[in-house]
Amino acid sequence: MPLSVQDKVAGLVVARLGTNMIPPRTAEADAPDIAALLDRYPLGGLILFNGRWPETRQTLLDLQSHSDQGLLVMSDLERGLGQQMAGASLFPHLGAFGALGGEASSAVREFARITAE
């Protein structure tokens, strides 16, 4: 069945899950509200802030079950997963990699590998 205009527009929307802004809310605290939103509208994705490792992994899996289309999950991770997820690896600012000179390439590859895992 073709998607309605409302569903097509909803698919372009990304909802915030958690926040570090005042007052901070963890991803887990936001999850019930986001689940209710997903039950009502077929949103396209989530942007993650203030998660907790490993709890947020299960939270994201649970929220995926509320979406018929699947959710694109994104986050602000230029310092690694630990920037948005307590308990995960946090790396120095990217300028530190540039200061490594010739060793920067291998360090950046390792940073990317750890973040992806």
PDB file of C-alpha atoms in Angstrom:
ATOM      1  CA  MET A   1       0.000   0.000   0.000  1.00  0.00           C
ATOM      2  CA  PRO A   2       1.421   3.425  -0.923  1.00  0.00           C
ATOM      3  CA  LEU A   3       2.430   5.734   1.917  1.00  0.00           C
ATOM      4  CA  SER A   4       0.239   8.731   2.681  1.00  0.00           C
ATOM      5  CA  VAL A   5       1.682  12.231   2.410  1.00  0.00           C
ATOM      6  CA  GLN A   6       1.622  12.410   6.238  1.00  0.00           C
ATOM      7  CA  ASP A   7       3.649   9.193   6.501  1.00  0.00           C
ATOM      8  CA  LYS A   8       6.131  10.370   3.860  1.00  0.00           C
ATOM      9  CA  VAL A   9       6.678  13.626   5.750  1.00  0.00           C
ATOM     10  CA  ALA A  10       6.983  11.781   9.087  1.00  0.00           C
ATOM     11  CA  GLY A  11       9.695   9.625   7.510  1.00  0.00           C
ATOM     12  CA  LEU A  12      11.811  12.771   7.091  1.00  0.00           C
ATOM     13  CA  VAL A  13      11.624  13.605  10.801  1.00  0.00           C
ATOM     14  CA  VAL A  14      14.372  12.677  13.257  1.00  0.00           C
ATOM     15  CA  ALA A  15      13.447  12.734  16.956  1.00  0.00           C
ATOM     16  CA  ARG A  16      15.930  13.519  19.722  1.00  0.00           C
ATOM     17  CA  LEU A  17      16.455  10.638  22.174  1.00  0.00           C
ATOM     18  CA  GLY A  18      17.983  11.932  25.414  1.00  0.00           C
ATOM     19  CA  THR A  19      19.647  15.288  26.023  1.00  0.00           C
ATOM     20  CA  ASN A  20      22.667  16.755  27.787  1.00  0.00           C
ATOM     21  CA  MET A  21      21.022  20.181  27.912  1.00  0.00           C
ATOM     22  CA  ILE A  22      19.400  21.426  31.107  1.00  0.00           C
ATOM     23  CA  PRO A  23      17.517  19.544  32.404  1.00  0.00           C
ATOM     24  CA  PRO A  24      19.465  16.490  31.202  1.00  0.00           C
ATOM     25  CA  ARG A  25      17.502  13.348  30.336  1.00  0.00           C
ATOM     26  CA  THR A  26      18.949   9.963  29.557  1.00  0.00           C
ATOM     27  CA  ALA A  27      17.990   8.094  26.420  1.00  0.00           C
ATOM     28  CA  GLU A  28      16.291   5.527  28.647  1.00  0.00           C
ATOM     29  CA  ALA A  29      14.172   8.194  30.358  1.00  0.00           C
ATOM     30  CA  ASP A  30      13.038   9.515  26.953  1.00  0.00           C
ATOM     31  CA  ALA A  31      12.323   6.070  25.491  1.00  0.00           C
ATOM     32  CA  PRO A  32       8.649   5.731  26.581  1.00  0.00           C
ATOM     33  CA  ASP A  33       7.748   9.103  25.025  1.00  0.00           C
ATOM     34  CA  ILE A  34       9.630   8.244  21.831  1.00  0.00           C
ATOM     35  CA  ALA A  35       7.953   4.810  21.659  1.00  0.00           C
ATOM     36  CA  ALA A  36       4.536   6.499  21.889  1.00  0.00           C
ATOM     37  CA  LEU A  37       5.561   8.915  19.131  1.00  0.00           C
ATOM     38  CA  LEU A  38       6.728   6.022  16.938  1.00  0.00           C
ATOM     39  CA  ASP A  39       3.444   4.205  17.528  1.00  0.00           C
ATOM     40  CA  ARG A  40       1.639   7.259  16.168  1.00  0.00           C
ATOM     41  CA  TYR A  41       3.970   8.409  13.352  1.00  0.00           C
ATOM     42  CA  PRO A  42       6.451   6.503  11.136  1.00  0.00           C
ATOM     43  CA  LEU A  43       9.468   8.695  11.946  1.00  0.00           C
ATOM     44  CA  GLY A  44      12.641   8.291   9.916  1.00  0.00           C
ATOM     45  CA  GLY A  45      15.169   8.176  12.713  1.00  0.00           C
ATOM     46  CA  LEU A  46      16.556   9.106  16.085  1.00  0.00           C
ATOM     47  CA  ILE A  47      19.487  11.245  17.164  1.00  0.00           C
ATOM     48  CA  LEU A  48      21.018   9.901  20.352  1.00  0.00           C
ATOM     49  CA  PHE A  49      22.326  11.941  23.278  1.00  0.00           C
ATOM     50  CA  ASN A  50      23.084  11.043  26.912  1.00  0.00           C
ATOM     51  CA  GLY A  51      22.947   7.265  26.627  1.00  0.00           C
ATOM     52  CA  ARG A  52      24.310   4.641  29.016  1.00  0.00           C
ATOM     53  CA  TRP A  53      26.334   1.634  27.880  1.00  0.00           C
ATOM     54  CA  PRO A  54      25.112  -1.118  27.629  1.00  0.00           C
ATOM     55  CA  GLU A  55      21.517  -0.137  28.518  1.00  0.00           C
ATOM     56  CA  THR A  56      21.055   2.153  25.509  1.00  0.00           C
ATOM     57  CA  ARG A  57      21.780  -0.718  23.119  1.00  0.00           C
ATOM     58  CA  GLN A  58      18.647  -2.503  24.355  1.00  0.00           C
ATOM     59  CA  THR A  59      16.670   0.753  24.382  1.00  0.00           C
ATOM     60  CA  LEU A  60      17.464   1.268  20.687  1.00  0.00           C
ATOM     61  CA  LEU A  61      16.502  -2.317  19.847  1.00  0.00           C
ATOM     62  CA  ASP A  62      13.195  -1.850  21.689  1.00  0.00           C
ATOM     63  CA  LEU A  63      12.487   1.410  19.855  1.00  0.00           C
ATOM     64  CA  GLN A  64      13.269  -0.233  16.498  1.00  0.00           C
ATOM     65  CA  SER A  65      10.406  -2.651  17.224  1.00  0.00           C
ATOM     66  CA  HIS A  66       8.002   0.335  17.177  1.00  0.00           C
ATOM     67  CA  SER A  67       8.947   1.192  13.579  1.00  0.00           C
ATOM     68  CA  ASP A  68       7.652  -0.659  10.522  1.00  0.00           C
ATOM     69  CA  GLN A  69      10.235   1.012   8.265  1.00  0.00           C
ATOM     70  CA  GLY A  70      13.270   0.762  10.562  1.00  0.00           C
ATOM     71  CA  LEU A  71      14.968   3.765  12.132  1.00  0.00           C
ATOM     72  CA  LEU A  72      18.174   5.496  11.100  1.00  0.00           C
ATOM     73  CA  VAL A  73      20.006   6.106  14.388  1.00  0.00           C
ATOM     74  CA  MET A  74      22.617   8.839  14.456  1.00  0.00           C
ATOM     75  CA  SER A  75      24.659  10.734  17.017  1.00  0.00           C
ATOM     76  CA  ASP A  76      27.376  13.335  17.466  1.00  0.00           C
ATOM     77  CA  LEU A  77      30.452  11.103  17.848  1.00  0.00           C
ATOM     78  CA  GLU A  78      33.516  13.055  16.757  1.00  0.00           C
ATOM     79  CA  ARG A  79      35.142  12.125  20.098  1.00  0.00           C
ATOM     80  CA  GLY A  80      33.943   8.517  19.965  1.00  0.00           C
ATOM     81  CA  LEU A  81      30.907   6.755  21.369  1.00  0.00           C
ATOM     82  CA  GLY A  82      31.769   7.959  24.881  1.00  0.00           C
ATOM     83  CA  GLN A  83      30.838  11.503  23.851  1.00  0.00           C
ATOM     84  CA  GLN A  84      27.163  10.527  23.980  1.00  0.00           C
ATOM     85  CA  MET A  85      27.201   7.227  25.867  1.00  0.00           C
ATOM     86  CA  ALA A  86      28.486   6.957  29.446  1.00  0.00           C
ATOM     87  CA  GLY A  87      30.663   3.878  29.862  1.00  0.00           C
ATOM     88  CA  ALA A  88      31.986   3.857  26.276  1.00  0.00           C
ATOM     89  CA  SER A  89      35.377   5.024  24.972  1.00  0.00           C
ATOM     90  CA  LEU A  90      35.949   8.794  24.833  1.00  0.00           C
ATOM     91  CA  PHE A  91      38.775  10.126  22.661  1.00  0.00           C
ATOM     92  CA  PRO A  92      40.626  13.458  22.510  1.00  0.00           C
ATOM     93  CA  HIS A  93      39.501  16.236  20.197  1.00  0.00           C
ATOM     94  CA  LEU A  94      40.305  15.564  16.539  1.00  0.00           C
ATOM     95  CA  GLY A  95      43.098  18.155  16.540  1.00  0.00           C
ATOM     96  CA  ALA A  96      45.079  15.760  18.731  1.00  0.00           C
ATOM     97  CA  PHE A  97      45.204  13.252  15.885  1.00  0.00           C
ATOM     98  CA  GLY A  98      46.664  15.908  13.585  1.00  0.00           C
ATOM     99  CA  ALA A  99      49.383  16.587  16.144  1.00  0.00           C
ATOM    100  CA  LEU A 100      50.546  12.971  15.776  1.00  0.00           C
ATOM    101  CA  GLY A 101      52.036  13.739  12.360  1.00  0.00           C
ATOM    102  CA  GLY A 102      52.974  10.568  10.476  1.00  0.00           C
ATOM    103  CA  GLU A 103      51.307   8.326  13.061  1.00  0.00           C
ATOM    104  CA  ALA A 104      47.919  10.014  12.592  1.00  0.00           C
ATOM    105  CA  SER A 105      46.612   7.607   9.924  1.00  0.00           C
ATOM    106  CA  SER A 106      46.975   4.486  12.036  1.00  0.00           C
ATOM    107  CA  ALA A 107      45.607   6.262  15.135  1.00  0.00           C
ATOM    108  CA  VAL A 108      42.545   7.494  13.226  1.00  0.00           C
ATOM    109  CA  ARG A 109      41.932   3.988  11.839  1.00  0.00           C
ATOM    110  CA  GLU A 110      42.054   2.555  15.366  1.00  0.00           C
ATOM    111  CA  PHE A 111      39.749   5.326  16.654  1.00  0.00           C
ATOM    112  CA  ALA A 112      37.242   4.541  13.883  1.00  0.00           C
ATOM    113  CA  ARG A 113      37.430   0.786  14.540  1.00  0.00           C
ATOM    114  CA  ILE A 114      36.791   1.207  18.279  1.00  0.00           C
ATOM    115  CA  THR A 115      33.924   3.647  17.682  1.00  0.00           C
ATOM    116  CA  ALA A 116      32.303   1.292  15.140  1.00  0.00           C
ATOM    117  CA  GLU A 117      32.434  -1.682  17.503  1.00  0.00           C
TER     118      GLU A 117
END
